[in-house]
Amino acid sequence: MSAPSDPPAAAPIAIVGPHLTDGDFTVKDVEGNDVFRVKGVIFSMRGKRVLEDAVGNPLITMQQKLWSAHSWWNVFRGDSIDDSDLLFTAKRSSLFQLKTKLDVFLAANTKDDVCDFRVKGSYLESSCIIYQGDSSVIVAQMKKYTVKSMILGKDSFGVTIYPNVDHAFIVALIVILDEINKESGGGSSIDTFVACVHNVKSLDNVCKS
């Protein structure tokens, strides 16, 4: 995946807000139109989450791996959980952490020795940065700020996503990060967030890079 070279979009494009049901989020544009939905699956032992498009078609499925000391999550294409449809995995980089750090491995990276992306999160600061591989190249970052909007009307999370990165991929990583923070006893940090997206390409292309 190429490094970001252009500035991110100046205007917010997507808003992600929770529904009243546990684990459910709706991704909206600034006009309030649905873009994505993140749904929790009731009666799932693995903390299963499904990312859908605006009309309810499943795009990716996130599922926690059982009995994993490193809080391992597998992410699949559509509503599948078959190994053949695996897109990427995300897991804690180490067992004991003061700040949550995740290593992300694309399905083609079978050695799992060098990650394709890294996520560094701070629950106390309500922020995270997503890097390309083991480099200092930032592909997305989230921080808490107040949006003066009739739609939100409360504290929100600003998410800046750099060129050639799919915002569905970033949403999935933030949802997984939030789930791992909840496991650690920190509670959910996601309220709503605004994503600034520029030159987005498809999730399939991200996962084949």
Coordinates of N, CA and C in Angstrom, one line a residue:
M1 N 0.8 -1.2 0.0 CA 0.0 0.0 0.0 C 0.9 1.2 0.0
S2 N 0.6 2.2 -0.8 CA 1.5 3.4 -1.0 C 1.3 4.3 0.3
A3 N 2.4 5.0 0.6 CA 2.4 5.9 1.7 C 1.5 7.1 1.4
P4 N 0.9 7.7 2.4 CA 0.0 8.9 2.2 C 0.9 10.0 1.7
S5 N 0.4 10.7 0.6 CA 1.2 11.8 0.0 C 0.3 13.0 -0.1
D6 N -1.0 12.9 -0.1 CA -1.9 14.1 -0.2 C -2.5 14.3 1.2
P7 N -2.9 15.6 1.5 CA -3.5 15.9 2.7 C -4.9 15.3 2.8
P8 N -5.3 14.9 4.0 CA -6.7 14.4 4.2 C -7.7 15.4 3.8
A9 N -8.9 14.9 3.6 CA -10.0 15.8 3.3 C -10.3 16.7 4.4
A10 N -10.7 18.0 4.1 CA -10.8 19.0 5.1 C -12.2 18.8 5.8
A11 N -13.2 18.3 5.1 CA -14.5 18.3 5.6 C -14.9 16.9 6.1
P12 N -15.6 16.8 7.3 CA -16.0 15.4 7.7 C -17.0 14.8 6.8
I13 N -16.8 13.5 6.5 CA -17.7 12.8 5.6 C -18.6 11.8 6.3
A14 N -18.1 11.2 7.3 CA -18.9 10.1 8.0 C -19.0 10.3 9.5
I15 N -20.2 10.0 10.0 CA -20.4 10.0 11.4 C -20.8 8.6 11.9
V16 N -20.1 8.2 13.0 CA -20.4 6.9 13.5 C -21.0 7.0 14.9
G17 N -22.3 6.5 15.1 CA -22.9 6.7 16.4 C -23.6 5.4 16.9
P18 N -23.6 5.3 18.2 CA -24.2 4.0 18.7 C -25.7 4.0 18.7
H19 N -26.3 2.8 18.4 CA -27.7 2.6 18.6 C -27.9 2.3 20.1
L20 N -29.1 2.1 20.5 CA -29.4 1.7 21.9 C -29.0 0.3 22.2
T21 N -28.9 -0.6 21.2 CA -28.6 -2.0 21.5 C -27.1 -2.1 21.6
D22 N -26.7 -2.9 22.5 CA -25.3 -3.1 22.8 C -24.5 -3.6 21.6
G23 N -23.4 -3.0 21.3 CA -22.5 -3.4 20.2 C -22.9 -3.0 18.9
D24 N -24.0 -2.2 18.7 CA -24.5 -1.7 17.4 C -24.1 -0.3 17.2
F25 N -23.6 0.0 16.0 CA -23.2 1.4 15.6 C -23.8 1.7 14.2
T26 N -24.1 2.9 14.0 CA -24.5 3.3 12.6 C -23.5 4.4 12.1
V27 N -23.1 4.2 10.9 CA -22.2 5.2 10.2 C -23.0 6.0 9.3
K28 N -23.0 7.3 9.6 CA -23.8 8.3 8.8 C -22.9 9.3 8.2
D29 N -23.4 9.9 7.1 CA -22.7 11.1 6.6 C -23.2 12.3 7.3
V30 N -22.7 13.5 7.0 CA -23.0 14.7 7.8 C -24.4 15.1 7.6
E31 N -25.1 14.6 6.6 CA -26.5 14.9 6.4 C -27.4 13.9 7.1
G32 N -26.8 12.9 7.8 CA -27.6 11.9 8.6 C -28.0 10.7 7.8
N33 N -27.4 10.5 6.6 CA -27.7 9.3 5.8 C -26.8 8.2 6.2
D34 N -27.4 7.0 6.3 CA -26.6 5.8 6.6 C -25.5 5.5 5.6
V35 N -24.3 5.2 6.1 CA -23.2 4.7 5.2 C -22.9 3.3 5.5
F36 N -22.7 3.0 6.8 CA -22.4 1.6 7.3 C -23.2 1.4 8.5
R37 N -23.3 0.1 8.9 CA -23.8 -0.3 10.2 C -22.9 -1.4 10.8
V38 N -22.6 -1.2 12.0 CA -21.8 -2.3 12.7 C -22.7 -2.9 13.7
K39 N -23.0 -4.2 13.6 CA -23.9 -4.9 14.4 C -23.2 -6.0 15.2
G40 N -23.7 -6.0 16.5 CA -23.2 -7.1 17.4 C -24.2 -8.3 17.2
V41 N -23.7 -9.5 17.3 CA -24.5 -10.7 17.2 C -24.8 -11.2 18.5
I42 N -26.1 -11.2 18.9 CA -26.6 -11.7 20.1 C -26.4 -13.2 20.2
F43 N -26.1 -13.7 21.4 CA -25.8 -15.1 21.7 C -24.5 -15.6 21.1
S44 N -23.6 -14.6 20.7 CA -22.3 -15.1 20.2 C -21.3 -15.1 21.3
M45 N -20.6 -16.2 21.5 CA -19.6 -16.4 22.5 C -18.3 -15.7 22.2
R46 N -18.2 -15.3 20.9 CA -16.9 -14.8 20.4 C -16.9 -13.3 20.2
G47 N -17.9 -12.5 20.7 CA -17.9 -11.1 20.5 C -18.0 -10.8 19.0
K48 N -18.9 -11.5 18.3 CA -18.9 -11.3 16.8 C -19.6 -10.0 16.4
R49 N -19.0 -9.3 15.5 CA -19.5 -8.0 14.9 C -19.5 -8.1 13.4
V50 N -20.6 -7.6 12.8 CA -20.7 -7.6 11.3 C -20.8 -6.1 10.8
L51 N -20.0 -5.8 9.9 CA -20.1 -4.5 9.2 C -20.9 -4.6 8.0
E52 N -22.0 -3.8 7.9 CA -22.9 -3.9 6.8 C -22.8 -2.5 6.0
D53 N -23.3 -2.6 4.7 CA -23.5 -1.3 4.0 C -24.8 -0.7 4.4
A54 N -25.1 0.4 3.8 CA -26.3 1.2 4.2 C -27.6 0.5 4.1
V55 N -27.7 -0.5 3.2 CA -28.9 -1.3 3.0 C -28.9 -2.6 3.7
G56 N -27.9 -2.9 4.5 CA -27.9 -4.1 5.3 C -27.1 -5.3 4.7
N57 N -26.4 -5.1 3.6 CA -25.6 -6.2 3.0 C -24.3 -6.3 3.8
P58 N -24.0 -7.5 4.3 CA -22.7 -7.7 5.1 C -21.5 -7.5 4.2
L59 N -20.6 -6.7 4.7 CA -19.3 -6.5 4.1 C -18.2 -7.3 4.7
I60 N -18.0 -7.2 6.0 CA -17.0 -7.9 6.7 C -17.6 -8.4 8.1
T61 N -17.0 -9.5 8.5 CA -17.4 -10.1 9.8 C -16.2 -10.1 10.7
M62 N -16.3 -9.6 11.9 CA -15.2 -9.6 12.9 C -15.6 -10.6 14.0
Q63 N -14.7 -11.5 14.3 CA -14.9 -12.5 15.3 C -13.7 -12.7 16.2
Q64 N -13.9 -12.7 17.5 CA -12.9 -12.9 18.4 C -12.5 -14.4 18.5
K65 N -11.2 -14.7 18.6 CA -10.7 -16.0 18.7 C -10.8 -16.5 20.1
L66 N -11.4 -17.7 20.3 CA -11.5 -18.2 21.7 C -10.2 -18.6 22.3
W67 N -10.1 -18.4 23.6 CA -8.9 -18.8 24.4 C -7.6 -18.2 23.9
S68 N -7.7 -16.9 23.5 CA -6.5 -16.2 23.1 C -6.0 -15.2 24.1
A69 N -4.8 -15.4 24.6 CA -4.3 -14.5 25.6 C -4.0 -13.1 25.1
H70 N -3.9 -13.0 23.8 CA -3.5 -11.7 23.2 C -4.7 -11.0 22.5
S71 N -5.9 -11.4 22.9 CA -7.2 -10.8 22.4 C -7.1 -10.8 20.9
W72 N -7.1 -11.9 20.3 CA -7.0 -12.1 18.8 C -8.4 -12.0 18.2
W73 N -8.4 -11.2 17.1 CA -9.7 -11.1 16.3 C -9.4 -11.4 14.8
N74 N -10.3 -12.2 14.3 CA -10.2 -12.5 12.8 C -11.3 -11.8 12.1
V75 N -11.0 -11.3 10.9 CA -11.9 -10.5 10.1 C -12.0 -11.1 8.7
F76 N -13.3 -11.4 8.4 CA -13.6 -12.2 7.2 C -14.4 -11.4 6.2
R77 N -14.4 -11.8 4.9 CA -15.2 -11.2 3.9 C -16.7 -11.5 4.1
G78 N -17.6 -10.5 3.9 CA -19.0 -10.7 3.9 C -19.5 -11.2 5.3
D79 N -20.4 -12.2 5.3 CA -20.9 -12.7 6.6 C -20.2 -14.1 6.8
S80 N -19.2 -14.4 6.1 CA -18.5 -15.7 6.3 C -17.6 -15.7 7.5
I81 N -17.3 -16.9 8.0 CA -16.3 -17.1 9.0 C -15.4 -18.3 8.6
D82 N -15.4 -18.5 7.3 CA -14.5 -19.6 6.7 C -13.1 -19.1 6.6
D83 N -12.1 -19.9 6.8 CA -10.7 -19.5 6.7 C -10.4 -19.0 5.3
S84 N -11.1 -19.5 4.3 CA -10.8 -19.1 2.9 C -11.2 -17.7 2.6
D85 N -12.1 -17.1 3.5 CA -12.6 -15.7 3.3 C -11.9 -14.8 4.3
L86 N -10.8 -15.2 5.0 CA -10.1 -14.4 5.9 C -9.5 -13.2 5.2
L87 N -9.7 -12.0 5.7 CA -9.1 -10.8 5.2 C -7.9 -10.4 6.0
F88 N -8.0 -10.3 7.3 CA -6.9 -9.9 8.2 C -7.2 -10.3 9.6
T89 N -6.1 -10.3 10.4 CA -6.3 -10.6 11.8 C -5.7 -9.4 12.6
A90 N -6.2 -9.2 13.8 CA -5.7 -8.1 14.7 C -5.6 -8.7 16.1
K91 N -4.4 -8.4 16.8 CA -4.2 -9.0 18.1 C -3.3 -8.0 18.9
R92 N -3.4 -8.1 20.2 CA -2.5 -7.4 21.0 C -1.0 -7.7 20.7
S93 N -0.1 -6.7 20.7 CA 1.3 -7.0 20.4 C 2.0 -7.7 21.5
S94 N 1.5 -7.5 22.7 CA 2.0 -8.2 23.9 C 0.9 -8.4 24.9
L95 N 1.2 -9.3 25.9 CA 0.1 -9.6 26.9 C -0.1 -8.5 27.9
F96 N 0.9 -7.8 28.4 CA 0.8 -6.8 29.4 C 1.1 -5.4 28.7
Q97 N 0.1 -4.5 28.8 CA 0.3 -3.2 28.1 C -0.3 -2.1 29.0
L98 N 0.3 -1.0 29.1 CA -0.3 0.2 29.7 C -1.2 0.9 28.7
K99 N -0.8 0.9 27.4 CA -1.6 1.4 26.4 C -1.8 0.3 25.4
T100 N -3.0 0.2 24.8 CA -3.4 -0.9 23.9 C -2.6 -0.7 22.6
K101 N -1.9 -1.8 22.2 CA -1.2 -1.8 20.9 C -1.6 -3.1 20.2
L102 N -2.0 -2.9 19.0 CA -2.5 -4.1 18.2 C -1.5 -4.2 16.9
D103 N -1.3 -5.5 16.6 CA -0.6 -5.8 15.4 C -1.7 -6.4 14.4
V104 N -1.6 -5.9 13.2 CA -2.6 -6.3 12.1 C -1.9 -7.0 11.0
F105 N -2.3 -8.2 10.7 CA -1.7 -9.1 9.7 C -2.7 -9.4 8.6
L106 N -2.4 -9.0 7.3 CA -3.3 -9.4 6.2 C -3.2 -10.9 6.0
A107 N -4.3 -11.4 5.4 CA -4.4 -12.9 5.2 C -3.2 -13.5 4.4
A108 N -2.6 -12.7 3.5 CA -1.5 -13.2 2.7 C -0.2 -13.3 3.5
N109 N -0.2 -12.6 4.6 CA 1.0 -12.6 5.5 C 0.9 -13.7 6.5
T110 N 1.3 -14.9 6.0 CA 1.2 -16.1 6.8 C 2.2 -16.3 7.8
K111 N 3.3 -15.6 7.7 CA 4.4 -15.8 8.7 C 4.1 -15.1 10.1
D112 N 3.4 -14.0 10.0 CA 3.0 -13.3 11.2 C 4.2 -12.8 12.0
D113 N 5.3 -12.6 11.3 CA 6.5 -12.1 12.1 C 6.6 -10.6 12.0
V114 N 6.2 -10.0 10.8 CA 6.2 -8.5 10.7 C 4.8 -8.1 10.3
C115 N 4.2 -7.3 11.1 CA 2.8 -6.9 10.9 C 2.6 -6.0 9.7
D116 N 1.4 -5.9 9.1 CA 1.2 -5.1 7.9 C 0.7 -3.7 8.4
F117 N 0.0 -3.6 9.6 CA -0.4 -2.4 10.2 C -0.2 -2.5 11.7
R118 N -0.1 -1.3 12.3 CA -0.1 -1.3 13.8 C -1.1 -0.3 14.3
V119 N -1.7 -0.6 15.4 CA -2.6 0.3 16.1 C -2.1 0.7 17.5
K120 N -1.9 1.9 17.8 CA -1.6 2.4 19.1 C -2.7 3.2 19.7
G121 N -3.3 2.7 20.7 CA -4.5 3.4 21.3 C -4.2 3.8 22.7
S122 N -4.9 4.9 23.2 CA -4.9 5.3 24.5 C -6.3 5.5 25.0
Y123 N -6.7 4.7 25.9 CA -8.1 4.8 26.4 C -8.3 6.1 27.2
L124 N -7.3 6.5 28.0 CA -7.4 7.7 28.8 C -7.5 8.9 28.0
E125 N -6.7 8.9 26.8 CA -6.8 10.1 25.9 C -7.8 10.0 24.9
S126 N -8.5 8.8 24.8 CA -9.6 8.6 23.8 C -9.0 8.8 22.4
S127 N -7.9 8.2 22.1 CA -7.2 8.4 20.8 C -6.6 7.1 20.4
C128 N -6.3 7.1 19.1 CA -5.5 6.0 18.5 C -4.8 6.5 17.2
I129 N -3.7 5.8 16.9 CA -3.0 6.1 15.6 C -2.8 4.7 14.9
I130 N -3.0 4.7 13.6 CA -2.8 3.4 12.9 C -1.7 3.7 11.9
Y131 N -0.7 2.8 12.0 CA 0.5 2.9 11.2 C 0.6 1.9 10.1
Q132 N 1.3 2.1 9.0 CA 1.6 1.2 8.0 C 2.8 0.3 8.4
G133 N 2.5 -1.0 8.6 CA 3.6 -1.9 9.0 C 4.3 -1.5 10.2
D134 N 5.6 -1.7 10.2 CA 6.5 -1.4 11.4 C 7.1 0.0 11.2
S135 N 6.5 0.8 10.3 CA 7.1 2.1 10.0 C 6.4 3.2 10.8
S136 N 6.8 4.4 10.6 CA 6.2 5.6 11.2 C 5.2 6.2 10.3
V137 N 4.9 5.6 9.2 CA 3.9 6.1 8.2 C 2.5 6.0 8.8
I138 N 1.8 7.1 9.0 CA 0.4 7.1 9.6 C -0.6 6.9 8.5
V139 N -1.5 6.0 8.6 CA -2.6 5.8 7.6 C -3.9 6.4 8.2
A140 N -4.1 6.5 9.5 CA -5.3 7.0 10.1 C -5.0 7.3 11.5
Q141 N -5.8 8.3 12.0 CA -5.7 8.6 13.5 C -7.0 9.1 14.0
M142 N -7.2 8.8 15.2 CA -8.5 9.2 15.9 C -8.2 10.0 17.2
K143 N -8.9 11.1 17.4 CA -8.8 11.8 18.7 C -10.2 12.4 19.0
K144 N -10.4 12.6 20.3 CA -11.6 13.1 20.7 C -11.7 14.6 20.6
Y145 N -12.8 15.2 20.1 CA -13.0 16.6 20.0 C -14.5 16.9 19.9
T146 N -14.8 18.1 20.1 CA -16.3 18.5 20.1 C -16.7 19.0 18.8
V147 N -17.7 18.4 18.2 CA -18.2 18.9 16.9 C -19.4 19.7 17.1
K148 N -19.4 20.9 16.6 CA -20.6 21.8 16.8 C -21.6 21.4 15.7
S149 N -22.4 20.5 16.0 CA -23.4 20.0 15.0 C -24.7 19.6 15.6
M150 N -25.8 20.0 14.9 CA -27.1 19.6 15.4 C -27.3 18.1 15.4
I151 N -26.5 17.4 14.5 CA -26.7 15.9 14.4 C -26.0 15.3 15.7
L152 N -24.9 15.8 16.1 CA -24.2 15.2 17.2 C -24.5 15.8 18.5
G153 N -24.2 17.1 18.7 CA -24.5 17.7 19.9 C -23.8 17.2 21.2
K154 N -22.7 16.5 21.0 CA -22.0 16.0 22.1 C -20.5 15.7 21.7
D155 N -19.7 15.3 22.7 CA -18.3 14.9 22.3 C -18.3 13.9 21.3
S156 N -17.3 14.0 20.3 CA -17.2 13.1 19.2 C -15.7 12.7 19.0
F157 N -15.5 11.7 18.2 CA -14.1 11.3 17.9 C -13.9 11.7 16.4
G158 N -12.8 12.5 16.2 CA -12.4 12.8 14.8 C -11.5 11.8 14.3
V159 N -11.8 11.2 13.1 CA -10.9 10.2 12.5 C -10.5 10.7 11.2
T160 N -9.2 10.9 11.0 CA -8.6 11.3 9.8 C -8.0 10.1 9.1
I161 N -8.5 9.8 7.9 CA -8.0 8.7 7.1 C -7.3 9.1 5.9
Y162 N -6.1 8.7 5.7 CA -5.2 9.2 4.6 C -5.5 8.5 3.3
P163 N -5.0 9.0 2.2 CA -5.3 8.4 0.9 C -5.1 6.9 0.7
N164 N -5.9 6.3 -0.1 CA -5.7 4.9 -0.5 C -6.0 3.9 0.6
V165 N -6.7 4.4 1.6 CA -7.1 3.5 2.8 C -8.6 3.5 2.9
D166 N -9.1 2.3 2.9 CA -10.6 2.1 3.0 C -11.1 2.4 4.4
H167 N -12.1 3.3 4.5 CA -12.6 3.7 5.8 C -13.3 2.5 6.5
A168 N -13.8 1.5 5.8 CA -14.4 0.4 6.4 C -13.4 -0.4 7.2
F169 N -12.2 -0.5 6.6 CA -11.0 -1.2 7.2 C -10.7 -0.5 8.6
I170 N -10.7 0.9 8.5 CA -10.3 1.6 9.7 C -11.4 1.5 10.8
V171 N -12.7 1.6 10.3 CA -13.8 1.4 11.3 C -13.7 0.0 12.0
A172 N -13.4 -1.0 11.2 CA -13.2 -2.3 11.8 C -12.1 -2.4 12.9
L173 N -11.0 -1.7 12.6 CA -9.9 -1.7 13.6 C -10.3 -0.9 14.8
I174 N -11.0 0.2 14.7 CA -11.4 1.0 15.8 C -12.4 0.2 16.7
V175 N -13.4 -0.5 16.0 CA -14.3 -1.4 16.8 C -13.6 -2.5 17.6
I176 N -12.6 -3.1 16.9 CA -11.8 -4.2 17.6 C -11.1 -3.6 18.8
L177 N -10.4 -2.4 18.6 CA -9.7 -1.7 19.6 C -10.6 -1.4 20.8
D178 N -11.8 -1.0 20.5 CA -12.8 -0.7 21.6 C -13.2 -1.9 22.3
E179 N -13.4 -3.0 21.6 CA -13.8 -4.3 22.3 C -12.7 -4.7 23.2
I180 N -11.4 -4.6 22.8 CA -10.3 -5.0 23.6 C -10.2 -4.1 24.8
N181 N -10.5 -2.8 24.7 CA -10.4 -1.9 25.8 C -11.5 -2.3 26.8
K182 N -12.7 -2.7 26.3 CA -13.8 -3.2 27.2 C -13.3 -4.4 28.0
E183 N -12.7 -5.4 27.3 CA -12.2 -6.6 27.9 C -11.2 -6.2 29.1
S184 N -10.5 -5.2 28.9 CA -9.5 -4.8 29.9 C -10.1 -4.0 31.1
G185 N -11.4 -3.8 31.1 CA -12.1 -3.2 32.2 C -12.2 -1.7 32.0
G186 N -11.8 -1.1 30.8 CA -11.9 0.3 30.6 C -13.2 0.8 30.2
G187 N -14.1 -0.1 29.8 CA -15.4 0.3 29.3 C -15.3 0.8 27.8
S188 N -16.4 1.0 27.2 CA -16.4 1.4 25.8 C -16.0 2.9 25.7
S189 N -15.1 3.2 24.8 CA -14.6 4.6 24.6 C -15.4 5.2 23.4
I190 N -16.0 4.4 22.6 CA -16.6 5.0 21.4 C -18.0 5.6 21.7
D191 N -18.1 6.9 21.4 CA -19.5 7.5 21.5 C -19.9 7.8 20.1
T192 N -19.3 8.8 19.5 CA -19.5 8.9 18.0 C -18.2 9.4 17.5
F193 N -18.0 9.2 16.2 CA -16.8 9.8 15.6 C -17.0 10.2 14.2
V194 N -16.3 11.2 13.8 CA -16.4 11.8 12.4 C -15.1 11.4 11.6
A195 N -15.3 10.8 10.4 CA -14.2 10.4 9.6 C -13.9 11.3 8.5
C196 N -12.7 11.7 8.3 CA -12.3 12.5 7.1 C -11.6 11.6 6.1
V197 N -12.2 11.4 5.0 CA -11.8 10.3 4.0 C -11.3 11.0 2.7
H198 N -10.2 10.5 2.2 CA -9.7 11.1 1.0 C -9.1 10.0 0.1
N199 N -9.6 10.0 -1.2 CA -9.1 9.0 -2.2 C -9.2 7.6 -1.7
V200 N -10.4 7.2 -1.2 CA -10.6 5.8 -0.7 C -10.5 4.8 -1.8
K201 N -10.0 3.6 -1.5 CA -10.1 2.5 -2.4 C -10.7 1.4 -1.7
S202 N -11.0 0.3 -2.4 CA -11.8 -0.8 -1.8 C -11.1 -1.6 -0.8
L203 N -11.8 -2.2 0.1 CA -11.2 -3.0 1.2 C -10.5 -4.2 0.6
D204 N -11.0 -4.8 -0.5 CA -10.3 -5.9 -1.2 C -8.9 -5.4 -1.6
N205 N -8.8 -4.2 -2.1 CA -7.5 -3.7 -2.6 C -6.5 -3.5 -1.4
V206 N -7.1 -3.0 -0.3 CA -6.2 -2.8 0.9 C -5.7 -4.2 1.3
C207 N -6.5 -5.2 1.3 CA -6.1 -6.5 1.9 C -5.3 -7.3 0.9
K208 N -5.2 -6.8 -0.3 CA -4.3 -7.5 -1.3 C -3.0 -6.8 -1.5
S209 N -2.8 -5.6 -0.8 CA -1.6 -4.8 -1.0 C -0.4 -5.6 -0.4

